[in-house]
C-alpha positions as a LaTeX table, in Angstrom:
\begin{tabular}{lrrr}
\hline
Residue & $x$ (\AA) & $y$ (\AA) & $z$ (\AA) \\
\hline
Unk1 & 122.41 & 117.25 & 131.02 \\
Unk2 & 121.94 & 113.52 & 130.76 \\
Unk3 & 120.40 & 111.53 & 133.60 \\
Unk4 & 123.01 & 108.79 & 133.10 \\
Unk5 & 125.46 & 109.29 & 135.98 \\
Unk6 & 127.64 & 106.17 & 136.39 \\
Unk7 & 130.46 & 108.03 & 138.18 \\
Unk8 & 128.34 & 110.03 & 140.64 \\
Unk9 & 129.13 & 113.36 & 139.04 \\
Unk10 & 128.01 & 116.44 & 140.93 \\
Unk11 & 124.73 & 117.70 & 139.38 \\
Unk12 & 125.13 & 121.32 & 138.23 \\
Unk13 & 122.81 & 123.69 & 136.44 \\
Unk14 & 124.23 & 125.22 & 133.23 \\
Unk15 & 123.71 & 128.92 & 132.58 \\
Unk16 & 123.17 & 128.62 & 128.85 \\
Unk17 & 125.03 & 127.97 & 125.61 \\
Unk18 & 128.47 & 129.26 & 124.66 \\
Unk19 & 129.18 & 131.77 & 121.90 \\
Unk20 & 129.23 & 129.18 & 119.13 \\
Unk21 & 126.12 & 127.48 & 120.55 \\
Unk22 & 127.84 & 124.09 & 120.62 \\
Unk23 & 127.69 & 123.28 & 124.31 \\
Unk24 & 126.35 & 124.34 & 127.64 \\
Unk25 & 128.32 & 126.93 & 129.60 \\
Unk26 & 128.57 & 127.03 & 133.37 \\
Unk27 & 129.31 & 129.56 & 136.05 \\
Unk28 & 133.07 & 129.85 & 136.82 \\
Unk29 & 132.76 & 128.08 & 140.18 \\
Unk30 & 130.89 & 125.23 & 138.50 \\
Unk31 & 133.52 & 124.93 & 135.78 \\
Unk32 & 136.10 & 124.53 & 138.52 \\
Unk33 & 134.08 & 121.69 & 140.03 \\
Unk34 & 133.78 & 119.98 & 136.64 \\
Unk35 & 137.50 & 120.39 & 136.02 \\
Unk36 & 138.40 & 118.98 & 139.43 \\
Unk37 & 136.16 & 115.97 & 138.96 \\
Unk38 & 138.44 & 114.86 & 136.11 \\
Unk39 & 141.16 & 114.33 & 138.68 \\
Unk40 & 139.39 & 113.69 & 141.97 \\
Unk41 & 136.97 & 110.89 & 141.08 \\
Unk42 & 138.58 & 107.46 & 141.51 \\
Unk43 & 138.04 & 105.52 & 138.29 \\
Unk44 & 138.85 & 101.81 & 137.79 \\
Unk45 & 141.62 & 101.37 & 135.25 \\
Unk46 & 139.41 & 99.41 & 132.90 \\
Unk47 & 137.00 & 102.40 & 132.76 \\
Unk48 & 139.54 & 105.14 & 132.11 \\
Unk49 & 138.80 & 105.36 & 128.39 \\
Unk50 & 135.10 & 105.77 & 129.15 \\
Unk51 & 135.39 & 108.31 & 131.95 \\
Unk52 & 136.10 & 111.60 & 130.17 \\
Unk53 & 133.47 & 111.07 & 127.44 \\
Unk54 & 130.97 & 110.26 & 130.20 \\
Unk55 & 131.86 & 113.47 & 132.05 \\
Unk56 & 131.49 & 115.58 & 128.91 \\
Unk57 & 128.22 & 113.89 & 128.03 \\
Unk58 & 126.79 & 114.34 & 131.54 \\
Unk59 & 127.44 & 118.09 & 131.51 \\
Unk60 & 126.84 & 118.50 & 127.75 \\
Unk61 & 130.12 & 120.27 & 127.17 \\
Unk62 & 132.68 & 120.09 & 124.37 \\
Unk63 & 136.47 & 119.94 & 124.41 \\
Unk64 & 136.78 & 123.69 & 123.88 \\
Unk65 & 134.64 & 124.57 & 126.87 \\
Unk66 & 136.40 & 122.11 & 129.16 \\
Unk67 & 140.01 & 122.63 & 128.16 \\
Unk68 & 140.67 & 126.31 & 127.50 \\
Unk69 & 138.84 & 128.11 & 130.29 \\
Unk70 & 141.59 & 130.30 & 131.75 \\
Unk71 & 139.39 & 131.17 & 134.68 \\
Unk72 & 139.62 & 127.57 & 135.86 \\
Unk73 & 143.39 & 127.61 & 136.11 \\
Unk74 & 143.45 & 131.05 & 137.72 \\
Unk75 & 140.94 & 130.00 & 140.35 \\
Unk76 & 142.75 & 126.81 & 141.34 \\
Unk77 & 146.24 & 128.33 & 141.22 \\
Unk78 & 146.50 & 128.16 & 145.01 \\
Unk79 & 145.68 & 124.46 & 145.07 \\
Unk80 & 147.36 & 121.36 & 143.73 \\
Unk81 & 145.76 & 118.14 & 142.52 \\
Unk82 & 148.02 & 115.23 & 143.46 \\
Unk83 & 147.02 & 111.71 & 142.46 \\
Unk84 & 143.26 & 112.13 & 143.00 \\
Unk85 & 143.69 & 114.43 & 146.02 \\
Unk86 & 143.35 & 118.21 & 146.06 \\
Unk87 & 145.45 & 120.08 & 148.61 \\
Unk88 & 145.66 & 123.78 & 149.33 \\
Unk89 & 147.15 & 125.97 & 152.05 \\
Unk90 & 144.88 & 127.98 & 154.32 \\
Unk91 & 145.44 & 130.57 & 157.02 \\
Unk92 & 148.33 & 130.73 & 159.46 \\
Unk93 & 148.23 & 131.40 & 163.19 \\
Unk94 & 151.00 & 132.49 & 165.57 \\
Unk95 & 150.23 & 130.70 & 168.81 \\
Unk96 & 152.42 & 132.83 & 171.09 \\
Unk97 & 154.92 & 135.67 & 170.98 \\
Unk98 & 158.56 & 135.44 & 170.02 \\
Unk99 & 160.73 & 133.61 & 172.54 \\
Unk100 & 164.35 & 134.81 & 172.72 \\
Unk101 & 166.79 & 131.90 & 172.62 \\
Unk102 & 170.14 & 131.74 & 174.41 \\
Unk103 & 172.47 & 129.89 & 172.07 \\
Unk104 & 175.35 & 127.78 & 173.26 \\
Unk105 & 178.72 & 127.89 & 171.54 \\
Unk106 & 178.53 & 126.13 & 168.18 \\
Unk107 & 174.76 & 126.47 & 167.78 \\
Unk108 & 174.93 & 129.74 & 165.87 \\
Unk109 & 175.16 & 128.11 & 162.45 \\
Unk110 & 172.79 & 125.19 & 163.02 \\
Unk111 & 170.25 & 126.49 & 160.51 \\
Unk112 & 170.71 & 125.79 & 156.82 \\
Unk113 & 167.35 & 127.05 & 155.57 \\
Unk114 & 166.58 & 130.60 & 154.56 \\
Unk115 & 163.58 & 132.47 & 153.29 \\
Unk116 & 163.56 & 135.67 & 151.26 \\
Unk117 & 162.02 & 138.53 & 153.18 \\
Unk118 & 162.63 & 137.51 & 156.80 \\
Unk119 & 164.90 & 140.34 & 157.85 \\
Unk120 & 165.74 & 139.33 & 161.42 \\
Unk121 & 167.86 & 142.15 & 162.81 \\
Unk122 & 168.83 & 143.20 & 159.25 \\
Unk123 & 172.16 & 141.44 & 159.58 \\
Unk124 & 173.45 & 138.72 & 157.30 \\
Unk125 & 175.88 & 137.54 & 159.95 \\
Unk126 & 173.94 & 134.68 & 161.55 \\
Unk127 & 176.70 & 134.15 & 164.13 \\
Unk128 & 175.91 & 137.54 & 165.67 \\
Unk129 & 172.15 & 137.58 & 165.13 \\
Unk130 & 169.76 & 137.02 & 167.99 \\
Unk131 & 167.74 & 133.81 & 167.71 \\
Unk132 & 164.02 & 133.46 & 168.36 \\
Unk133 & 161.50 & 130.64 & 168.39 \\
Unk134 & 157.80 & 130.89 & 167.67 \\
Unk135 & 154.99 & 128.33 & 167.91 \\
Unk136 & 152.91 & 128.36 & 164.72 \\
Unk137 & 150.00 & 126.64 & 163.01 \\
Unk138 & 149.19 & 126.47 & 159.31 \\
Unk139 & 145.83 & 125.15 & 158.14 \\
Unk140 & 145.76 & 122.93 & 155.06 \\
Unk141 & 142.81 & 121.47 & 153.16 \\
Unk142 & 142.80 & 118.01 & 151.58 \\
Unk143 & 139.74 & 117.60 & 149.36 \\
Unk144 & 138.24 & 120.56 & 151.27 \\
Unk145 & 138.74 & 118.85 & 154.66 \\
Unk146 & 140.50 & 121.23 & 157.08 \\
Unk147 & 143.60 & 119.74 & 158.74 \\
Unk148 & 145.96 & 121.71 & 161.04 \\
Unk149 & 149.74 & 121.53 & 160.91 \\
Unk150 & 151.70 & 122.63 & 164.00 \\
Unk151 & 155.37 & 123.56 & 163.99 \\
Unk152 & 158.01 & 125.47 & 165.93 \\
Unk153 & 159.76 & 128.17 & 163.89 \\
Unk154 & 163.40 & 128.97 & 164.72 \\
Unk155 & 164.65 & 132.30 & 163.30 \\
Unk156 & 168.19 & 133.66 & 163.35 \\
Unk157 & 169.16 & 136.53 & 161.11 \\
Unk158 & 167.83 & 135.74 & 157.63 \\
Unk159 & 167.80 & 132.00 & 158.27 \\
Unk160 & 165.08 & 129.82 & 159.67 \\
Unk161 & 164.24 & 126.20 & 160.38 \\
Unk162 & 161.07 & 124.41 & 161.40 \\
Unk163 & 160.52 & 121.62 & 163.89 \\
Unk164 & 157.31 & 119.73 & 163.23 \\
Unk165 & 155.29 & 118.17 & 166.01 \\
Unk166 & 153.78 & 114.69 & 165.67 \\
Unk167 & 150.18 & 115.07 & 166.86 \\
Unk168 & 147.94 & 115.78 & 163.88 \\
Unk169 & 147.48 & 113.72 & 160.73 \\
Unk170 & 149.61 & 115.98 & 158.52 \\
Unk171 & 152.39 & 115.96 & 161.09 \\
Unk172 & 152.30 & 112.16 & 161.23 \\
Unk173 & 152.53 & 112.10 & 157.43 \\
Unk174 & 155.55 & 114.43 & 157.60 \\
Unk175 & 157.41 & 112.20 & 160.07 \\
Unk176 & 156.45 & 109.09 & 158.11 \\
Unk177 & 158.18 & 110.58 & 155.07 \\
Unk178 & 161.05 & 112.02 & 157.12 \\
Unk179 & 161.82 & 108.68 & 158.77 \\
Unk180 & 161.88 & 107.02 & 155.36 \\
Unk181 & 161.07 & 103.55 & 156.61 \\
Unk182 & 157.88 & 103.08 & 154.50 \\
Unk183 & 156.38 & 100.99 & 157.30 \\
Unk184 & 153.16 & 99.28 & 156.13 \\
Unk185 & 151.53 & 99.54 & 159.57 \\
Unk186 & 152.17 & 103.30 & 159.80 \\
Unk187 & 150.82 & 103.75 & 156.27 \\
Unk188 & 147.71 & 101.76 & 157.17 \\
Unk189 & 147.22 & 103.88 & 160.32 \\
Unk190 & 147.46 & 107.09 & 158.27 \\
Unk191 & 144.93 & 105.79 & 155.75 \\
Unk192 & 142.58 & 104.79 & 158.57 \\
Unk193 & 142.61 & 108.40 & 159.79 \\
Unk194 & 142.12 & 109.68 & 156.25 \\
Unk195 & 139.11 & 107.39 & 155.83 \\
Unk196 & 137.61 & 108.73 & 159.07 \\
Unk197 & 137.73 & 112.21 & 157.49 \\
Unk198 & 136.17 & 111.01 & 154.24 \\
Unk199 & 139.47 & 111.22 & 152.32 \\
Unk200 & 140.40 & 108.34 & 150.05 \\
Unk201 & 143.49 & 106.26 & 150.79 \\
Unk202 & 146.95 & 107.43 & 149.72 \\
Unk203 & 149.87 & 105.38 & 148.48 \\
Unk204 & 153.51 & 106.25 & 149.19 \\
Unk205 & 153.92 & 108.47 & 146.11 \\
Unk206 & 150.87 & 110.53 & 147.07 \\
Unk207 & 151.96 & 111.01 & 150.68 \\
Unk208 & 155.44 & 112.11 & 149.58 \\
Unk209 & 153.93 & 114.67 & 147.17 \\
Unk210 & 151.49 & 115.94 & 149.82 \\
Unk211 & 154.34 & 116.45 & 152.29 \\
Unk212 & 156.37 & 118.29 & 149.61 \\
Unk213 & 153.42 & 120.63 & 149.07 \\
Unk214 & 153.10 & 121.27 & 152.82 \\
Unk215 & 156.80 & 122.10 & 153.15 \\
Unk216 & 156.64 & 124.46 & 150.16 \\
Unk217 & 153.62 & 126.35 & 151.55 \\
Unk218 & 154.25 & 126.40 & 155.29 \\
Unk219 & 155.41 & 130.05 & 155.15 \\
Unk220 & 153.95 & 132.63 & 152.76 \\
Unk221 & 154.37 & 136.35 & 152.11 \\
Unk222 & 151.69 & 137.58 & 154.57 \\
Unk223 & 153.28 & 135.46 & 157.31 \\
Unk224 & 156.73 & 136.86 & 156.45 \\
Unk225 & 155.40 & 140.42 & 156.76 \\
Unk226 & 154.00 & 139.64 & 160.20 \\
Unk227 & 157.23 & 137.96 & 161.30 \\
Unk228 & 159.28 & 140.96 & 160.17 \\
Unk229 & 157.13 & 143.28 & 162.26 \\
Unk230 & 157.54 & 141.05 & 165.29 \\
Unk231 & 161.30 & 140.89 & 164.81 \\
Unk232 & 161.55 & 144.68 & 164.38 \\
Unk233 & 159.60 & 145.21 & 167.58 \\
Unk234 & 161.80 & 142.72 & 169.44 \\
Unk235 & 165.03 & 144.51 & 168.53 \\
\hline
\end{tabular}
């Protein structure tokens, strides 16, 4: 490993040489870190052509070692790298029990979202299904910084909708995107909070992609299994 480190790469200790003895090999978790650094280190545009050769030289690795390690892609499958930011979904928490809702006339069909696996009362007729609400929290990580995301889950039959609060940083990002006004002051306020957490600034494209990821991962299979048990017990 060279001592020349112009990009502040993370120093790692190789475990030896690979099978063809052409480059150092690293433990799987270290290969993941090297792989992520390709995308997570901000590099000035005029240095882009120098960056990857510098990374390979610093870790003494070749193209084969860096590019074809299947273990890397398997290990980061639950995360997404979006414009120099890594985001992944963490654990969920149900903050209280199911609350039975009394629907007024015309509110039966207000939900247009559905999720496979939420059985409700095993009826596909949402007009006759009992409705419930549930306060929830999903933890997300941006560049390994833990950030909570609070929402109210409305369930009726096999349909659901979510109402996001506006307190935490991720929730503010959601409403910024939802409002669609691209206000410079709101964007600056979000980036100020990101900076306070040690997370680099985001532009509009990044925030929109982050919010898309959050919406796609707000409910997962383990959460659906838990919700189904709660709904079965409530019937």
